């Protein structure tokens, strides 16, 4: 679990603001959700035989002996909230949320125990139009953030029935190579063979590469859905690779699944992943409702942003006010408030906590401010301030306090 320190937090804030702007420009509304849910919500939604539910959840009993879990992902809680609050009843909803998720994973670059996700969900939409739009939205975000090195992988998991026949074919295949399977895969063979395809074990790669693929078992409706999705993406010039072994790490997906993957961050390269989950609302106690969504890992997004040369938004102090003594501080508070109110976006630091003029001017210089405003005894008496450019070598000048806002606004080009 990481501390996000001030140096990088400003980059987070900037990147998040761009992502939020793009998401909201497609008509999605924010929803804020609890971090704790009943364990059952995740067990039912994500699937009992998944990495997350089997070994990654932070689960505990509260004082009332109820089993609670710190959310490992957002979709299950969001769907639970929609059902609890009647949001999906004869309505379509486009929702987004952002926040920390918790998984007991092996910590490594790009994989943490507390991490953050943007989550975008469209509930009540059967697709494939919305499937395409959700993917296009991602591409817009990459453009806005000037990210490169991302490729889109798509696949279809078909209908429930098609998956049942595929599952059978998978079991048959994996039984023929059973002696080469790892422990996890053997356990999954009976209960959830699709999960084997999602194995992170390199030794399993070849066996998985030879496994049957879903596309050969696809039902007509899903095949048509997939074709339409591809043609809508083609129409927008979105490039993709069909990866027939893409299954995603959670059980609730059907039909469309996709991942945006980068080769720039080492082995944890999936920045954003999502898909359709047409049976989840019903599974969690609501009415049958089609839905699709994606989740994006903010840590990986920030890493890629920095890799691509993105910088933190500059939060430089513009003006440092030097004021020694009670009277000067009183005047300084007024000047600072006035400047903050009148000059859009300006950052003003008033010297607090005392210090001689010399000390204060040193602090002003160190702060990176473009100007120092000095409120000395003589200045206060004359209702003036000294304006000292700190970065240009220009000499300081006297300005009437009432003119200070105008002069600084002009100098700072605001
Ligand atoms: P992975 O295959 O990398 O484990 P996943 O299939 O578990 O991913 P999701 O549960 O769909 O992924 O999560 C969506 C995104 O959230 C991932 O693509 C990734 O960017 C991010 N993510 C998931 N787990 C972590 C983690 N432990 N640390 C950091 N980011 C994560
Ligand atoms: Mg995972």
CSV table of N, CA and C and ligand atoms in Angstrom, one decimal, residues 51-52 56 103 105 111 198 200 249 300, ligand 2:
chain,number,residue,atom,x,y,z
A,51,UNK,N,-9.1,-15.9,-8.6
A,51,UNK,CA,-8.0,-15.5,-7.8
A,51,UNK,C,-8.5,-14.5,-6.7
A,52,UNK,N,-9.3,-13.6,-7.1
A,52,UNK,CA,-9.7,-12.5,-6.2
A,52,UNK,C,-10.4,-13.2,-5.0
A,56,UNK,N,-7.4,-13.3,-2.5
A,56,UNK,CA,-7.0,-11.9,-2.5
A,56,UNK,C,-7.8,-10.9,-1.7
A,103,UNK,N,-6.6,-5.7,-2.8
A,103,UNK,CA,-6.4,-7.1,-3.1
A,103,UNK,C,-5.1,-7.6,-2.5
A,105,UNK,N,-2.4,-9.2,-3.1
A,105,UNK,CA,-1.6,-9.7,-4.2
A,105,UNK,C,-0.2,-9.7,-3.8
A,111,UNK,N,1.6,-3.7,-9.4
A,111,UNK,CA,0.7,-4.6,-8.7
A,111,UNK,C,0.8,-4.3,-7.2
A,198,UNK,N,-6.5,-17.7,-17.9
A,198,UNK,CA,-6.1,-16.4,-17.3
A,198,UNK,C,-4.8,-16.6,-16.5
A,200,UNK,N,-1.3,-16.7,-14.8
A,200,UNK,CA,-0.1,-15.8,-14.9
A,200,UNK,C,1.2,-16.6,-14.9
A,249,UNK,N,-10.2,-11.5,-15.6
A,249,UNK,CA,-10.0,-12.2,-14.3
A,249,UNK,C,-11.2,-12.4,-13.4
A,300,UNK,N,-1.1,2.3,-12.9
A,300,UNK,CA,-0.5,2.0,-14.2
A,300,UNK,C,-0.7,3.1,-15.2
B,2,LIG,MG1,-5.6,-9.7,-11.1
